[in-house]
Tab-separated table of C-alpha atoms in Angstrom:
chain	number	residue	atom	x	y	z
A	1	MET	CA	-9.973	-15.591	38.378
A	2	LEU	CA	-9.872	-15.112	34.672
A	3	PHE	CA	-11.512	-11.620	35.195
A	4	PHE	CA	-9.168	-10.674	37.697
A	5	THR	CA	-6.472	-11.754	35.673
A	6	GLN	CA	-7.448	-9.784	32.747
A	7	CYS	CA	-8.039	-6.608	34.961
A	8	PHE	CA	-4.905	-6.820	36.563
A	9	GLY	CA	-3.308	-7.056	33.000
A	10	ALA	CA	-4.897	-4.098	31.906
A	11	VAL	CA	-3.750	-1.990	34.983
A	12	LEU	CA	-0.223	-3.184	34.572
A	13	ASP	CA	-0.457	-2.043	30.842
A	14	LEU	CA	-1.720	1.400	31.885
A	15	ILE	CA	1.011	1.662	34.477
A	16	HIS	CA	3.592	0.797	31.853
A	17	LEU	CA	2.270	3.408	29.452
A	18	ARG	CA	2.352	6.025	32.086
A	19	PHE	CA	6.066	5.193	32.937
A	20	GLN	CA	7.020	5.663	29.467
A	21	HIS	CA	5.199	8.974	29.026
A	22	TYR	CA	7.209	10.063	32.048
A	23	LYS	CA	10.506	8.898	30.741
A	24	ALA	CA	9.654	10.834	27.357
A	25	LYS	CA	8.760	14.395	29.362
A	26	ARG	CA	11.800	13.792	31.509
A	27	VAL	CA	13.737	13.830	28.314
A	28	PHE	CA	12.305	16.493	26.456
A	29	SER	CA	10.939	19.061	28.972
A	30	ALA	CA	9.750	21.574	26.852
A	31	ALA	CA	6.168	22.278	27.587
A	32	GLY	CA	3.386	21.562	25.400
A	33	GLN	CA	4.966	18.555	23.642
A	34	LEU	CA	2.969	15.742	22.556
A	35	VAL	CA	4.368	12.387	23.436
A	36	CYS	CA	3.623	9.204	21.427
A	37	VAL	CA	4.806	5.558	22.801
A	38	VAL	CA	5.228	3.443	19.859
A	39	ASN	CA	5.536	-0.160	20.008
A	40	PRO	CA	7.829	-2.233	17.666
A	41	THR	CA	6.488	-4.229	15.075
A	42	HIS	CA	8.502	-6.929	13.167
A	43	SER	CA	8.330	-5.945	9.664
A	44	LEU	CA	7.825	-8.152	6.413
A	45	LYS	CA	10.052	-7.665	3.348
A	46	TYR	CA	8.549	-4.926	1.391
A	47	ALA	CA	8.303	-5.809	-2.365
A	48	PRO	CA	10.781	-3.878	-4.524
A	49	ALA	CA	8.344	-4.180	-7.479
A	50	ARG	CA	5.766	-2.227	-5.619
A	51	CYS	CA	8.186	0.678	-4.595
A	52	ALA	CA	9.813	0.868	-7.984
A	53	ALA	CA	6.238	1.374	-9.620
A	54	ALA	CA	5.183	3.888	-6.931
A	55	GLN	CA	8.533	5.710	-7.829
A	56	THR	CA	8.167	5.523	-11.509
A	57	SER	CA	4.696	7.003	-11.009
A	58	ALA	CA	6.135	9.829	-9.289
A	59	GLU	CA	8.827	10.397	-11.583
A	60	GLN	CA	6.482	10.618	-14.709
A	61	GLY	CA	4.307	13.205	-13.034
A	62	VAL	CA	1.185	11.142	-12.532
A	63	LEU	CA	0.175	12.854	-9.411
A	64	PRO	CA	0.069	16.605	-10.020
A	65	PRO	CA	1.635	18.829	-7.364
A	66	CYS	CA	-0.917	21.037	-5.068
A	67	HIS	CA	-0.687	23.499	-2.442
A	68	HIS	CA	-1.597	23.485	1.340
A	69	HIS	CA	-5.021	22.126	2.163
A	70	GLU	CA	-5.869	20.854	-1.314
A	71	ALA	CA	-7.142	17.459	-1.770
A	72	VAL	CA	-5.140	15.331	-4.543
A	73	HIS	CA	-7.509	14.315	-7.336
A	74	ASP	CA	-6.132	11.705	-9.610
A	75	SER	CA	-7.325	8.339	-11.594
A	76	GLN	CA	-4.179	6.609	-10.947
A	77	LEU	CA	-3.867	4.143	-8.064
A	78	VAL	CA	-0.896	4.000	-5.400
A	79	PRO	CA	0.084	1.021	-3.417
A	80	CYS	CA	-0.076	0.985	0.347
A	81	THR	CA	2.709	3.181	1.952
A	82	CYS	CA	3.011	1.368	4.986
A	83	PRO	CA	6.520	-0.163	5.389
A	84	LEU	CA	5.451	-2.662	8.093
A	85	PHE	CA	3.767	-5.050	5.797
A	86	SER	CA	3.419	-6.224	2.159
A	87	CYS	CA	-0.226	-5.061	1.819
A	88	PRO	CA	-1.814	-5.526	-1.524
A	89	TRP	CA	-3.986	-2.482	-1.119
A	90	GLU	CA	-4.282	0.211	-3.832
A	91	GLY	CA	-5.914	3.363	-3.713
A	92	HIS	CA	-5.850	7.107	-4.342
A	93	LEU	CA	-3.044	9.423	-2.778
A	94	GLU	CA	-5.732	11.383	-0.547
A	95	VAL	CA	-7.170	8.072	0.893
A	96	VAL	CA	-3.909	6.789	2.243
A	97	VAL	CA	-4.100	8.173	5.498
A	98	SER	CA	-7.731	6.503	5.980
A	99	HIS	CA	-6.397	3.285	5.121
A	100	LEU	CA	-3.166	3.439	7.339
A	101	ARG	CA	-5.677	4.266	10.596
A	102	GLN	CA	-8.218	1.868	9.733
A	103	THR	CA	-6.306	-0.901	8.322
A	104	HIS	CA	-3.036	-1.036	9.847
A	105	ARG	CA	-4.187	1.099	13.121
A	106	ILE	CA	-1.237	3.686	13.017
A	107	ASN	CA	-1.660	6.592	15.486
A	108	ILE	CA	-1.567	9.949	14.245
A	109	LEU	CA	-0.815	13.159	16.436
A	110	GLN	CA	-1.325	16.626	15.777
A	111	GLY	CA	1.103	19.237	16.698
A	112	ALA	CA	4.070	21.560	15.559
A	113	GLU	CA	6.634	19.278	17.650
A	114	ILE	CA	6.045	15.957	19.223
A	115	VAL	CA	8.107	13.216	20.969
A	116	PHE	CA	8.404	9.819	19.261
A	117	LEU	CA	9.201	7.313	21.929
A	118	ALA	CA	9.994	3.822	20.671
A	119	THR	CA	10.307	0.954	23.036
A	120	ASP	CA	11.938	-2.471	23.311
A	121	MET	CA	15.152	-1.224	21.198
A	122	HIS	CA	16.759	-4.559	21.901
A	123	LEU	CA	14.442	-6.535	19.741
A	124	PRO	CA	16.375	-8.306	16.815
A	125	ALA	CA	16.257	-6.646	13.118
A	126	PRO	CA	14.281	-6.207	11.042
A	127	THR	CA	11.950	-4.114	13.220
A	128	ASP	CA	10.060	-0.953	12.533
A	129	TRP	CA	8.468	1.682	14.704
A	130	ILE	CA	5.855	4.164	13.045
A	131	ILE	CA	3.353	6.870	13.423
A	132	MET	CA	1.724	9.609	11.482
A	133	HIS	CA	2.114	13.271	12.210
A	134	SER	CA	-0.363	15.936	11.301
A	135	CYS	CA	1.058	19.233	10.987
A	136	LEU	CA	0.815	22.450	8.575
A	137	GLY	CA	-2.258	20.958	6.949
A	138	HIS	CA	-0.311	17.782	5.838
A	139	GLN	CA	0.504	14.354	7.150
A	140	PHE	CA	3.682	12.774	7.702
A	141	LEU	CA	4.961	9.471	8.058
A	142	LEU	CA	7.638	8.811	10.603
A	143	VAL	CA	9.465	5.538	10.408
A	144	LEU	CA	12.239	4.343	12.681
A	145	ARG	CA	13.700	0.902	11.355
A	146	LYS	CA	16.203	-1.375	13.009
A	147	GLN	CA	17.840	-3.103	9.932
A	148	GLU	CA	21.077	-5.106	8.985
A	149	LYS	CA	22.790	-3.428	6.253
A	150	TYR	CA	25.993	-5.228	7.101
A	151	GLU	CA	25.476	-8.841	8.796
A	152	GLY	CA	25.634	-8.891	12.482
A	153	HIS	CA	25.761	-5.202	12.395
A	154	PRO	CA	22.366	-3.587	12.825
A	155	GLN	CA	21.600	0.009	12.561
A	156	PHE	CA	18.978	2.276	13.258
A	157	PHE	CA	17.452	4.563	10.620
A	158	ALA	CA	14.738	7.174	10.942
A	159	THR	CA	13.041	9.190	8.183
A	160	MET	CA	10.093	11.479	7.754
A	161	MET	CA	7.889	10.988	4.531
A	162	LEU	CA	5.214	13.054	3.426
A	163	ILE	CA	1.984	11.651	2.360
A	164	GLY	CA	2.009	13.542	-0.697
A	165	THR	CA	3.893	14.376	-3.994
A	166	PRO	CA	7.660	14.884	-4.265
A	167	THR	CA	6.782	18.685	-5.142
A	168	GLN	CA	4.860	18.981	-2.025
A	169	ALA	CA	7.483	17.596	0.101
A	170	ASP	CA	10.191	20.060	-1.125
A	171	ASN	CA	7.795	22.665	0.566
A	172	PHE	CA	8.947	21.358	4.055
A	173	THR	CA	11.845	20.828	6.406
A	174	TYR	CA	12.088	18.110	9.236
A	175	ARG	CA	14.073	18.095	12.188
A	176	LEU	CA	14.766	14.929	14.552
A	177	GLU	CA	16.530	15.419	17.911
A	178	LEU	CA	17.793	13.205	20.389
A	179	ASN	CA	18.649	14.646	23.968
A	180	ARG	CA	20.089	12.652	26.637
A	181	ASN	CA	22.984	12.699	29.357
A	182	GLN	CA	23.880	16.198	28.231
A	183	ARG	CA	24.314	15.079	24.549
A	184	ARG	CA	22.330	16.183	21.714
A	185	LEU	CA	22.020	15.055	18.020
A	186	LYS	CA	20.150	16.836	15.298
A	187	TRP	CA	19.161	15.712	11.840
A	188	GLU	CA	17.482	18.241	9.495
A	189	ALA	CA	16.541	17.361	6.075
A	190	THR	CA	13.564	17.919	3.503
A	191	PRO	CA	10.992	14.972	3.877
A	192	ARG	CA	10.834	12.549	1.015
A	193	SER	CA	7.321	11.666	-0.497
A	194	VAL	CA	5.875	8.267	0.440
A	195	LEU	CA	5.595	7.574	-3.427
A	196	GLU	CA	9.303	6.911	-3.200
A	197	CYS	CA	9.211	4.274	-0.856
A	198	VAL	CA	10.691	3.944	2.715
A	199	ASP	CA	13.218	1.193	1.457
A	200	SER	CA	14.753	3.485	-1.098
A	201	VAL	CA	15.385	6.009	1.229
A	202	ILE	CA	17.228	3.628	3.632
A	203	SER	CA	19.017	2.219	0.970
A	204	ASP	CA	20.482	5.830	0.040
A	205	GLY	CA	21.161	6.510	3.593
A	206	ASP	CA	19.132	9.827	3.083
A	207	CYS	CA	18.078	9.736	6.705
A	208	LEU	CA	19.148	9.887	10.467
A	209	VAL	CA	21.546	6.839	10.815
A	210	LEU	CA	22.713	5.281	14.205
A	211	ASN	CA	24.680	2.518	15.012
A	212	THR	CA	23.971	0.227	18.026
A	213	SER	CA	26.433	1.807	20.334
A	214	LEU	CA	25.047	5.320	19.638
A	215	ALA	CA	21.762	4.483	19.895
A	216	GLN	CA	22.351	2.947	23.233
A	217	LEU	CA	23.892	6.198	24.408
A	218	PHE	CA	20.923	8.095	23.634
A	219	SER	CA	18.143	5.530	24.941
A	220	ASP	CA	16.915	4.915	28.304
A	221	ASN	CA	16.231	1.291	29.713
A	222	GLY	CA	15.566	0.301	26.121
A	223	SER	CA	13.359	2.975	24.830
A	224	LEU	CA	14.592	5.816	22.316
A	225	ALA	CA	12.949	9.231	22.598
A	226	ILE	CA	13.198	11.347	19.310
A	227	GLY	CA	11.912	14.824	19.171
A	228	ILE	CA	9.995	15.821	15.873
A	229	ALA	CA	9.673	19.297	14.385
A	230	ILE	CA	8.475	20.093	10.847
A	231	THR	CA	8.500	23.793	9.359
A	232	THR	CA	7.919	25.172	5.893
A	233	SER	CA	11.092	25.445	3.746
A	234	LYS	CA	12.872	29.043	3.427
A	235	VAL	CA	12.541	28.697	-0.305
A	236	HIS	CA	8.868	28.180	0.309
A	237	ASN	CA	8.505	31.232	2.548
A	238	ALA	CA	10.441	33.420	-0.031
A	239	GLU	CA	8.202	32.472	-2.778
A	240	ALA	CA	5.011	33.261	-0.725
A	241	GLU	CA	6.474	36.656	0.319
A	242	ILE	CA	7.303	37.433	-3.325
């Protein structure tokens, strides 16, 4: 009976996963887009001191800028960039990706355009949905957070962070798109560096912000599909042509 119950539960999980993929593909019908179903995680409060330390290091130029496909070599350590946990880990910037994948089990997708499908949007705040996106020779961190900036009024904040320096981040542009029921909403901006801390980005409001009613308008049975596209910035392209 125990074996049967476990197998039956696994089958139900597989059916649920396939159903979530179907819903995402129905919302984003463009061929070739990868779909990542992201389950929510209740986030622990991120320590402000760690964020401040990382931001100070970036402002002081501790981590030198580099170009595409070049590794970042520096003797300074940076804290864990995962916003879900108060992780005590510290390491060099070039090994942050391996830490996120091995320790925090964060999924990574490759491709110019992907679909981020966040499930269970009804869960109480604070809640995070997070994946990594590998594109154009770099890795990006997409964070969707449900948080109360004002008591009793939860909001959703979505932002893209480059796992790299602020100088590198200026070379890219990311686009987040919601598309449902003949309605379309887009947010386009330059990604911020993970050294600047997700909490700071949300506090500044430099991200896609949705109130509860707007999020429900674009959600489908408690799931929110966000199309993601990353391109090189026009300034970077112009400099390359010169």
